[in-house]
Short mmCIF file of C-alpha atoms in Angstrom, two decimals:
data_model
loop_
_atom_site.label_atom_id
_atom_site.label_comp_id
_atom_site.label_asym_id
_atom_site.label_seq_id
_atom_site.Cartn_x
_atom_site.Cartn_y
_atom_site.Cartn_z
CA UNK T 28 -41.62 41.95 -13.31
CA UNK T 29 -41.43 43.64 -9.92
CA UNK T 30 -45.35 43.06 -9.41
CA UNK T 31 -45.78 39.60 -9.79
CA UNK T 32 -42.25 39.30 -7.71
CA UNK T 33 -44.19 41.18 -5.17
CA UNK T 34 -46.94 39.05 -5.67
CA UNK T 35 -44.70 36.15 -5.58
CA UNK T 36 -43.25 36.94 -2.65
CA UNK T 37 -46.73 38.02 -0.56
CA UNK T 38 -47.81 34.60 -1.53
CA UNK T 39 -45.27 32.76 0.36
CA UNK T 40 -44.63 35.12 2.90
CA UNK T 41 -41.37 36.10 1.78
CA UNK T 42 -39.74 40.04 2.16
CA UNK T 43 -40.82 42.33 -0.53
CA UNK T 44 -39.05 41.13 -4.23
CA UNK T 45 -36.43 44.09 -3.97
CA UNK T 46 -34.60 42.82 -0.88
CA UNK T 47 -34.99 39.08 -1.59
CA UNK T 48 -33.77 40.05 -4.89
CA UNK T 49 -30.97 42.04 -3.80
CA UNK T 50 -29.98 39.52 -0.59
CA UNK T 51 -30.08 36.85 -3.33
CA UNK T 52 -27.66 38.45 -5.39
CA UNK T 53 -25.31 39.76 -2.48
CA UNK T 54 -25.15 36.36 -1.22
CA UNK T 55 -24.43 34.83 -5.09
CA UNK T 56 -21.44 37.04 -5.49
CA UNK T 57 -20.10 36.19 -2.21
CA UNK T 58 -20.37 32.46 -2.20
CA UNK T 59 -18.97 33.06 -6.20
CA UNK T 60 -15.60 35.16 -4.77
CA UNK T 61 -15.31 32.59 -1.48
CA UNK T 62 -15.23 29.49 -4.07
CA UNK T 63 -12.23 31.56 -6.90
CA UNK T 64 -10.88 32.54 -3.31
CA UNK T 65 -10.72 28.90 -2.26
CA UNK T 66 -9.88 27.33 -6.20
CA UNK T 67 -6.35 29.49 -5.97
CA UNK T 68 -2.88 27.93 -4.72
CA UNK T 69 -1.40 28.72 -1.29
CA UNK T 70 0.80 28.15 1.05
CA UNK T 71 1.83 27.27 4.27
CA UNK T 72 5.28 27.60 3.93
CA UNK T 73 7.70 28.33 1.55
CA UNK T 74 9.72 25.42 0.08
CA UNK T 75 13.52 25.55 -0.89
CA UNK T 76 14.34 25.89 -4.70
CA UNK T 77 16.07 22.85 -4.74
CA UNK T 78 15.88 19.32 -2.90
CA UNK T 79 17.91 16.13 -2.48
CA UNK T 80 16.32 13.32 -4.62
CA UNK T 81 17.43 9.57 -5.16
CA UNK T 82 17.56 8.12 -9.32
CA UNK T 83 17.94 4.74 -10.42
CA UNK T 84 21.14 5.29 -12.94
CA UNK T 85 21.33 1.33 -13.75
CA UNK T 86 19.77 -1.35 -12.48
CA UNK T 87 21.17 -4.93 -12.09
CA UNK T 88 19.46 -8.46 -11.44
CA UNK T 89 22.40 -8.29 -8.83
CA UNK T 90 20.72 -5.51 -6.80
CA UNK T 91 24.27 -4.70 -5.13
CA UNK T 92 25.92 -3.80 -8.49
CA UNK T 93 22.56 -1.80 -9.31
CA UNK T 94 23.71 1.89 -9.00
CA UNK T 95 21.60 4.79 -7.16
CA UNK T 96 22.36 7.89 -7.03
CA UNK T 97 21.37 11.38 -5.12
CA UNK T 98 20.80 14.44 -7.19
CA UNK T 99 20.30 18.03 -6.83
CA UNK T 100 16.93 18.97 -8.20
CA UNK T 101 14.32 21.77 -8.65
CA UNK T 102 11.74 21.32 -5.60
CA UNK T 103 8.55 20.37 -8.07
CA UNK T 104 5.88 22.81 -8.50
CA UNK T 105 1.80 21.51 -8.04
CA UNK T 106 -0.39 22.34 -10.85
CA UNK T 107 -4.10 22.93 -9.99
CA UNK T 108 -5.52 19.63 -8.28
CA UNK T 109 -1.78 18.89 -6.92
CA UNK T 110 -0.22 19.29 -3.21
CA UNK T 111 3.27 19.94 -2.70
CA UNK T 112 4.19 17.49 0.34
CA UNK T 113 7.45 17.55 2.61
CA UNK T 114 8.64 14.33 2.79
CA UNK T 115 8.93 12.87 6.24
CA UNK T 116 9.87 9.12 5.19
CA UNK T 117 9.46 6.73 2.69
CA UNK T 118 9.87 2.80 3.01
CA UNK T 119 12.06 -0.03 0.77
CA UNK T 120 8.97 -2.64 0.05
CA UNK T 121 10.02 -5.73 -2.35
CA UNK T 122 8.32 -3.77 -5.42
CA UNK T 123 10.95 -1.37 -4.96
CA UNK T 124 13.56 -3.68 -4.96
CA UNK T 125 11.82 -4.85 -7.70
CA UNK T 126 12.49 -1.98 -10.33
CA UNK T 127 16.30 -2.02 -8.88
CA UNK T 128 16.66 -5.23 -10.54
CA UNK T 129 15.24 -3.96 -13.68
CA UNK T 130 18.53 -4.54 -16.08
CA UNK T 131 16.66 -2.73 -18.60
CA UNK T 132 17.10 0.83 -16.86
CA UNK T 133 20.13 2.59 -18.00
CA UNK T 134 19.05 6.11 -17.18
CA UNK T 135 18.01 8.29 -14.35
CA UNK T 136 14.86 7.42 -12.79
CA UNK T 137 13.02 8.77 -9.75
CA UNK T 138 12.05 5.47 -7.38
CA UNK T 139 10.25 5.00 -4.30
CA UNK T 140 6.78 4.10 -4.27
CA UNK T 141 5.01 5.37 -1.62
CA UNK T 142 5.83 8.28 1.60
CA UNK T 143 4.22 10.14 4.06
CA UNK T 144 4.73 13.80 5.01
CA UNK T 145 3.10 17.33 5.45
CA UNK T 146 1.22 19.48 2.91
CA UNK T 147 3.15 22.65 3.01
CA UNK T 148 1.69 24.33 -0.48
CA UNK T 149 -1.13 23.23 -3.46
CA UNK T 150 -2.01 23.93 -7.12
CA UNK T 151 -5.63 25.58 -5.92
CA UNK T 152 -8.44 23.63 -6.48
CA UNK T 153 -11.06 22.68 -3.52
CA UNK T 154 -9.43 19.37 -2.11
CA UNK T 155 -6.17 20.26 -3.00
CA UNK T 156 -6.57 23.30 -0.28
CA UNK T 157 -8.77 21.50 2.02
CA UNK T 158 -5.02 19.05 2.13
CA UNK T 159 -2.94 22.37 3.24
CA UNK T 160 -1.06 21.53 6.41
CA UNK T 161 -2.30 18.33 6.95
CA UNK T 162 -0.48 14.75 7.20
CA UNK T 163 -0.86 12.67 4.59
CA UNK T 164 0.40 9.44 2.97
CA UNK T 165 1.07 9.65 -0.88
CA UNK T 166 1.37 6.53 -3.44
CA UNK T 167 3.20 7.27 -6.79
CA UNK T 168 6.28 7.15 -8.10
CA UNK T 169 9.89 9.33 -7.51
CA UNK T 170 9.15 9.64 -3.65
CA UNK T 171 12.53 9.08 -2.74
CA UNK T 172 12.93 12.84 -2.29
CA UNK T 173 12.65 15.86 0.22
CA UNK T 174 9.09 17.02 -1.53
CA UNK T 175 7.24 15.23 -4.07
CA UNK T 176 3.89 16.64 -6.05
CA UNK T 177 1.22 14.68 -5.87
CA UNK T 178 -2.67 14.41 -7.12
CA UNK T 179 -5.00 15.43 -3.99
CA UNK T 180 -7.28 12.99 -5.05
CA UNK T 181 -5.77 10.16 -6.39
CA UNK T 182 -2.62 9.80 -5.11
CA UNK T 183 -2.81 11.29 -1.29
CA UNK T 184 -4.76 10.37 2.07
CA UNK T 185 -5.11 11.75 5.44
CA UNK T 186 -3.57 10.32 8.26
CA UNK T 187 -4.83 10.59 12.02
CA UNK T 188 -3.02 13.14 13.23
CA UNK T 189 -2.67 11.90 16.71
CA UNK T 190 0.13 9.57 15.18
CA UNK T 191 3.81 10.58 14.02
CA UNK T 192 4.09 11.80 9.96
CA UNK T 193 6.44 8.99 9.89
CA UNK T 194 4.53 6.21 11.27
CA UNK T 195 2.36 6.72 7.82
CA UNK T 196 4.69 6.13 5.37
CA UNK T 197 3.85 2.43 4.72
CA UNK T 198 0.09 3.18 4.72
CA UNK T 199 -0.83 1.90 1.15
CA UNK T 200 1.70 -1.04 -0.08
CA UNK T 201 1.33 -3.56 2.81
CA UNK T 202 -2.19 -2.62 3.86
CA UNK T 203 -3.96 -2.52 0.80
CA UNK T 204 -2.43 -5.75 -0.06
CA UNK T 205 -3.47 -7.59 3.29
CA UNK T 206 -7.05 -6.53 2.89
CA UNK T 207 -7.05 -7.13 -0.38
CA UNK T 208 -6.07 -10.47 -0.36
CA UNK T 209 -8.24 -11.42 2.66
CA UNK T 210 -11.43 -9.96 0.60
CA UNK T 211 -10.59 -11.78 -2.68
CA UNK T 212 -11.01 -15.18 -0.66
CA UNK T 213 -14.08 -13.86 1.11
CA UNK T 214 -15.13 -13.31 -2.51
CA UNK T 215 -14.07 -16.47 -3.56
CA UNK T 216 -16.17 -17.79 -0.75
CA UNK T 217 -13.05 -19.15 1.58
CA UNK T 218 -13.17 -19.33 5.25
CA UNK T 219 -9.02 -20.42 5.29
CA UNK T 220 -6.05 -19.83 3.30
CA UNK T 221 -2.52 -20.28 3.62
CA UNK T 222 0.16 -17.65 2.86
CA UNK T 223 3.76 -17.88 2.65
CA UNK T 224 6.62 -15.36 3.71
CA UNK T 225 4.18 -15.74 7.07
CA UNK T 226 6.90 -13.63 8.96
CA UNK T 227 7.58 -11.03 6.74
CA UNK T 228 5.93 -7.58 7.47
CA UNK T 229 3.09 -7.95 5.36
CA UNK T 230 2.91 -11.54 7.03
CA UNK T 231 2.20 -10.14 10.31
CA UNK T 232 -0.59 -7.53 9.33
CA UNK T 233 -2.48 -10.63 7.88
CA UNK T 234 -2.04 -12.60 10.37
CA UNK T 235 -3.26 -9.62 12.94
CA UNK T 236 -5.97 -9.08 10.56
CA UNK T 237 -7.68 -12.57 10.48
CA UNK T 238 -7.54 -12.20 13.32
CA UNK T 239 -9.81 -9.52 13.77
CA UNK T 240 -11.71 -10.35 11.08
CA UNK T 241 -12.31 -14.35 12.05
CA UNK T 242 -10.78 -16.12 9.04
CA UNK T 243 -8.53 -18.61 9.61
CA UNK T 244 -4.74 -18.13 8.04
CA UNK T 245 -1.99 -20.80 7.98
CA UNK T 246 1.09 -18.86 7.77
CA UNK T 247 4.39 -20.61 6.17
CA UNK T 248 7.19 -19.75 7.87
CA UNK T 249 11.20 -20.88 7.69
CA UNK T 250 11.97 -21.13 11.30
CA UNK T 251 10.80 -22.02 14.39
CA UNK T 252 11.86 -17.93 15.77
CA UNK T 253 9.99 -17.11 13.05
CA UNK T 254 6.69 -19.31 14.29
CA UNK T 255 7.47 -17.69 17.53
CA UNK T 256 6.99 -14.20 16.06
CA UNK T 257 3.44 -15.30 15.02
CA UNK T 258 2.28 -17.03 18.01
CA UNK T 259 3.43 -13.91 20.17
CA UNK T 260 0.54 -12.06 17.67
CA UNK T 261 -1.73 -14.91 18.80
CA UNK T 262 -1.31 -16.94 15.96
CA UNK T 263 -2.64 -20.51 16.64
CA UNK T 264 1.18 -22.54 16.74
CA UNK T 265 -0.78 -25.16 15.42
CA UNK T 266 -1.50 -22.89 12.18
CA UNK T 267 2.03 -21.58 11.12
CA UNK T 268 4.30 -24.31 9.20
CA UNK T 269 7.74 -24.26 9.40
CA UNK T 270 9.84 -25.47 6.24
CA UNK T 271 13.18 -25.78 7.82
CA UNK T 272 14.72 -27.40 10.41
CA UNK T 273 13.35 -27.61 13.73
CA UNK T 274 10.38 -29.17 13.54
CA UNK T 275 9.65 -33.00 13.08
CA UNK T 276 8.42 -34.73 9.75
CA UNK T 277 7.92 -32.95 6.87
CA UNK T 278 6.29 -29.47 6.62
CA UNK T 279 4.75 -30.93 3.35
CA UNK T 280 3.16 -33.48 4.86
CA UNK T 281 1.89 -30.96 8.48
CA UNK T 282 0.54 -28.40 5.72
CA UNK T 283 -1.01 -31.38 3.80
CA UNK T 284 -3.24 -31.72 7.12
CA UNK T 285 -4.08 -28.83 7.48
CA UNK T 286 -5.50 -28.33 4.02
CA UNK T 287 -7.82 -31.01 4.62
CA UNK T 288 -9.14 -30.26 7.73
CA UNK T 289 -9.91 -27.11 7.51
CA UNK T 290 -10.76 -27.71 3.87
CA UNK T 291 -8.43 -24.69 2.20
CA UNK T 292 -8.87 -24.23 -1.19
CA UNK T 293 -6.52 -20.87 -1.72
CA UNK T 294 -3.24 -20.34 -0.82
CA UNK T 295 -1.22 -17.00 -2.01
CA UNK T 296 2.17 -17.51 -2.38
CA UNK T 297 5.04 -14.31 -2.21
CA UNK T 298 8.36 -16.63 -3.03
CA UNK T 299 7.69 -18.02 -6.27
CA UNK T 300 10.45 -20.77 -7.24
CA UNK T 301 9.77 -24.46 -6.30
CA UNK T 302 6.99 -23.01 -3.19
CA UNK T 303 4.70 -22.31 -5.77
CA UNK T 304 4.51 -25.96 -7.36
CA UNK T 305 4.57 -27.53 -4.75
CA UNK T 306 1.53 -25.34 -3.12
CA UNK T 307 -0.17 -25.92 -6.18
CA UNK T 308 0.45 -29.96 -5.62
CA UNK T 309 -0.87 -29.67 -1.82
CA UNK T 310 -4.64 -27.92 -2.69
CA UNK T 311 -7.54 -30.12 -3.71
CA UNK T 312 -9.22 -30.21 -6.92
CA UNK T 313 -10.31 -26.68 -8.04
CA UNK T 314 -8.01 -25.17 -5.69
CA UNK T 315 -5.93 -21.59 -6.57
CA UNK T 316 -3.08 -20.28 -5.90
CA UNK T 317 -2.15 -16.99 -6.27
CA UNK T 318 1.17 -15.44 -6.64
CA UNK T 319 2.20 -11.94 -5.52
CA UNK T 320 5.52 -12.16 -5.34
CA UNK T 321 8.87 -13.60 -6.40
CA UNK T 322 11.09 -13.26 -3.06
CA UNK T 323 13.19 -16.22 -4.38
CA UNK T 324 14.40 -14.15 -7.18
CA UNK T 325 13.18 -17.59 -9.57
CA UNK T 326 10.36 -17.92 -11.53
CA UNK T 327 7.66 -20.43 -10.93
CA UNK T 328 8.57 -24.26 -11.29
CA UNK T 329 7.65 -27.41 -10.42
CA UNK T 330 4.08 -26.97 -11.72
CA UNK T 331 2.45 -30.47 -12.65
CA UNK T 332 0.55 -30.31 -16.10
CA UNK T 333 -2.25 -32.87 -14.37
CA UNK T 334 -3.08 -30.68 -11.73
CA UNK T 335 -4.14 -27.35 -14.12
CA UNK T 336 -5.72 -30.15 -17.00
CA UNK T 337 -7.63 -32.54 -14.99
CA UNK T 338 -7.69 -31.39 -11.25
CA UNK T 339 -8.93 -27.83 -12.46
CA UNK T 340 -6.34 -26.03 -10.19
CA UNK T 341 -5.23 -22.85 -11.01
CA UNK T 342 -2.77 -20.56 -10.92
CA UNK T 343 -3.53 -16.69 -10.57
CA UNK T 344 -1.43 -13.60 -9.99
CA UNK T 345 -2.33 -11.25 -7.49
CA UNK T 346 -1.17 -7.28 -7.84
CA UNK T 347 -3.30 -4.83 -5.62
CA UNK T 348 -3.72 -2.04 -7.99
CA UNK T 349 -5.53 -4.86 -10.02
CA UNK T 350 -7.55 -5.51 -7.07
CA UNK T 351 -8.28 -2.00 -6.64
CA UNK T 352 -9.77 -1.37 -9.96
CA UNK T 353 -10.98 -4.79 -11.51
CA UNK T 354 -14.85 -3.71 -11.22
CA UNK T 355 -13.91 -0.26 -12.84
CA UNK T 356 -12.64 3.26 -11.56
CA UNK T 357 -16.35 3.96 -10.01
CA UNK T 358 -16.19 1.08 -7.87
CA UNK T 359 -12.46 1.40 -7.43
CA UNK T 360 -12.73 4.62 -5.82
CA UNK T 361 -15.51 3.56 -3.34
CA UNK T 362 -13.13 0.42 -2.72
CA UNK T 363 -10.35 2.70 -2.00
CA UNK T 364 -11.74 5.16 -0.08
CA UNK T 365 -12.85 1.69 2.27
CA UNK T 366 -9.95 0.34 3.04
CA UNK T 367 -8.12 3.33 3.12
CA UNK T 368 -10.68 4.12 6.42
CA UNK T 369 -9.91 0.65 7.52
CA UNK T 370 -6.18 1.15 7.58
CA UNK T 371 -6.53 4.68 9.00
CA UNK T 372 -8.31 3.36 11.99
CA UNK T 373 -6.01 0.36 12.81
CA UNK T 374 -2.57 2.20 11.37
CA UNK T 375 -0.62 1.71 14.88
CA UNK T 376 -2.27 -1.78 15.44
CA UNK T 377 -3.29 -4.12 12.79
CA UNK T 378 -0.74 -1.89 10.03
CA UNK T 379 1.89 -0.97 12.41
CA UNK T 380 5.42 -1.92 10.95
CA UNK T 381 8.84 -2.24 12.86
CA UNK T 382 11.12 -0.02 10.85
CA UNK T 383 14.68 0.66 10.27
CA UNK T 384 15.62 4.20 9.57
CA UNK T 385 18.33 5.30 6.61
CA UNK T 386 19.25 8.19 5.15
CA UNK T 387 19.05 8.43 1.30
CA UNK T 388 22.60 8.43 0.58
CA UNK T 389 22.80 5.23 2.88
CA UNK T 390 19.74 3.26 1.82
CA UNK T 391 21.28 1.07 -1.02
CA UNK T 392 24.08 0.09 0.80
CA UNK T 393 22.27 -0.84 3.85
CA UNK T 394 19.57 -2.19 1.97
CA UNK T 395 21.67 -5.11 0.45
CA UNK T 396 23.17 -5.41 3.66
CA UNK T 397 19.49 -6.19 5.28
CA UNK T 398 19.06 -8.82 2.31
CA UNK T 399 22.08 -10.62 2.72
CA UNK T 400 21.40 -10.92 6.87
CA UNK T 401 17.93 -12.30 5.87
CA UNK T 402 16.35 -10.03 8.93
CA UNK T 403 12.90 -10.97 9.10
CA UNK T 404 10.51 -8.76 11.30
CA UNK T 405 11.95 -5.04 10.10
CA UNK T 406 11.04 -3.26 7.05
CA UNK T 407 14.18 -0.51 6.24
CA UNK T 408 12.38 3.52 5.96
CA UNK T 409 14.29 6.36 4.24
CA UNK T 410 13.75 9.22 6.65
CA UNK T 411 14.29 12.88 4.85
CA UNK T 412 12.99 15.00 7.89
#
């Protein structure tokens, strides 16, 4: 064996087959100890045994009478794969508010969707370590909390750390929902669409978004300080609809014009109620509208049987976790990882939100407070740092 290594080696004009042979293996066992070194769990700093952490004890279609609660809990330990992050903030979106409402909870459950903080200890595992002090922004579930565990992969991404922790913690909700609406009309080969709650956070992103991408949006809005708040993005004022009072003629009839001149075909519709039937009633022949969300606390109505039978309209929900994944996990991840890159680079622009900050004993309370004003333009944040 050591000849024809010898031989081996002469022919390519390699070192004789001992040293090869022995560099080979030196540098085999190294890279072997560096990868166990870098598989095992550390630490940056040493979390508190126990945490503050807010649990939905009832919930209530009334979300005032729903009943949250702060508890005392063991600070979560990551498992291999898993980061342990400190929670910097966490924002209230509507599919929080959501699950309040959800009369059928009658026990403790961890809410909040989706934070931001640091990575202050992992699991082990490759990624999970490569996370360790760095900012990230985490979707899940129970984030209402001073640290939450969460999947490296899956669940957490990087934020530019030029920008504030904070500043991240709406990164996935609101964001993945604007571009993901805006590319299922590409898809559906639309050039316009209308969208209602035009005002509302997620309203603003997608308007600032078309308008960086060049599609045109007709944002419904219901009042003229609302329009205002658009055209100060640089929302055409000819493009945003107002349904209340304020404006002359009816916004049915304004909307109805602009369907047909810019020939819109898809409208996506976040109040549910009588909106949706009546957006329905406005689009053309073979026209959709999708629903993503029921701010008017009512279900869908007003829906004429002719227009789904013999006009071919339809109606289609929209949910962006469906989005995400509706050509499988492969493509799902690649489809992640791009628009998570998108909202990275345009997080204090295009995704910046105007937030109010709560504590977590305070956030329910002020919450319903917020609702009942009808503030339009601030999204409430739970800060825990």
């Amino acid at each position: 064996r050591l000849a024809v290594a010898r031989a081996l080696g002469r022919f390519v004009g390699a070192m004789p087959a001992m040293p090869v042979l022995a560099v080979s293996g030196g540098c085999l066992l190294g890279g072997c100890l560096l990868l166990l070194r870098m598989r095992r769990p550390r630490t940056a700093e040493k979390p508190p045994a126990r945490m503050k952490q807010a649990f939905l004890v009832e919930g209530n279609t009334d979300i005032a009478s729903a009943k949250i609660e702060v508890h005392e809990v063991e600070v979560p330990t990551p498992k291999s794969g898993q980061v342990l992050i400190r929670v910097a903030a966490a924002p209230i979106n509507p599919s929080d508010d959501g699950i309040w409402k959800d009369a059928r909870i009658k026990t403790a459950t961890p809410i909040g969707i989706e934070c931001s903080g640091s990575v202050v200890a992992t699991g082990g595992g490759l990624y999970a370590n490569h996370l360790l002090g760095k900012k990230v922004a985490v979707v899940g579930g129970g984030v209402y909390a001073e640290y939450v565990v969460a999947d490296a992969f899956k669940s957490a991404y990087t934020l530019p750390e030029h920008l504030p922790v904070e500043m991240g913690c709406a990164f996935f909700v609101n964001p993945f929902t604007a571009v993901g609406i805006l590319e299922s009309v590409r898809e559906a080969g639309g050039k316009a669409f209308i969208h209602t709650a035009g005002a509302s956070q997620l309203g603003q992103m997608l308007a600032k978004l078309c308008l960086r991408e060049g599609v045109t949006l007709v944002s419904v809005v219901r009042s003229p300080e609302q329009k205002d708040l658009l055209v100060k993005l640089g929302c055409d004022e000819r493009h945003v609809v107002v349904t209340g009072a304020g404006e002359p003629g009816s916004w049915k009839e304004r909307l109805q014009a602009l369907i047909k001149e810019l020939k819109i075909k898809h409208a996506f519709d976040a109040i549910a109620g009588e909106m949706s039937g009546d957006l329905l009633a406005l689009l053309p022949g073979g026209g959709c509208l999708w629903v993503y969300g029921r701010l008017s606390d009512q279900a869908i109505s007003n829906v004429q049987p002719l227009d789904l039978i013999y006009r071919g309209k339809k109606i289609q929900g929209f949910m962006v976790a469906t989005w995400m994944m509706k050509d499988g996990p492969l493509k799902g991840l690649r489809r992640s990882i791009k628009v998570a890159s998108i909202v990275r680079k345009y997080l204090d622009s295009v995704f910046a939100s105007d937030f109010v900050d709560v504590s977590l004993e305070e956030m329910h309370a002020r919450y319903c407070e917020l609702k009942q004003a009808g503030v339009t333009g601030a999204k409430m944040r739970v800060r825990l740092q």
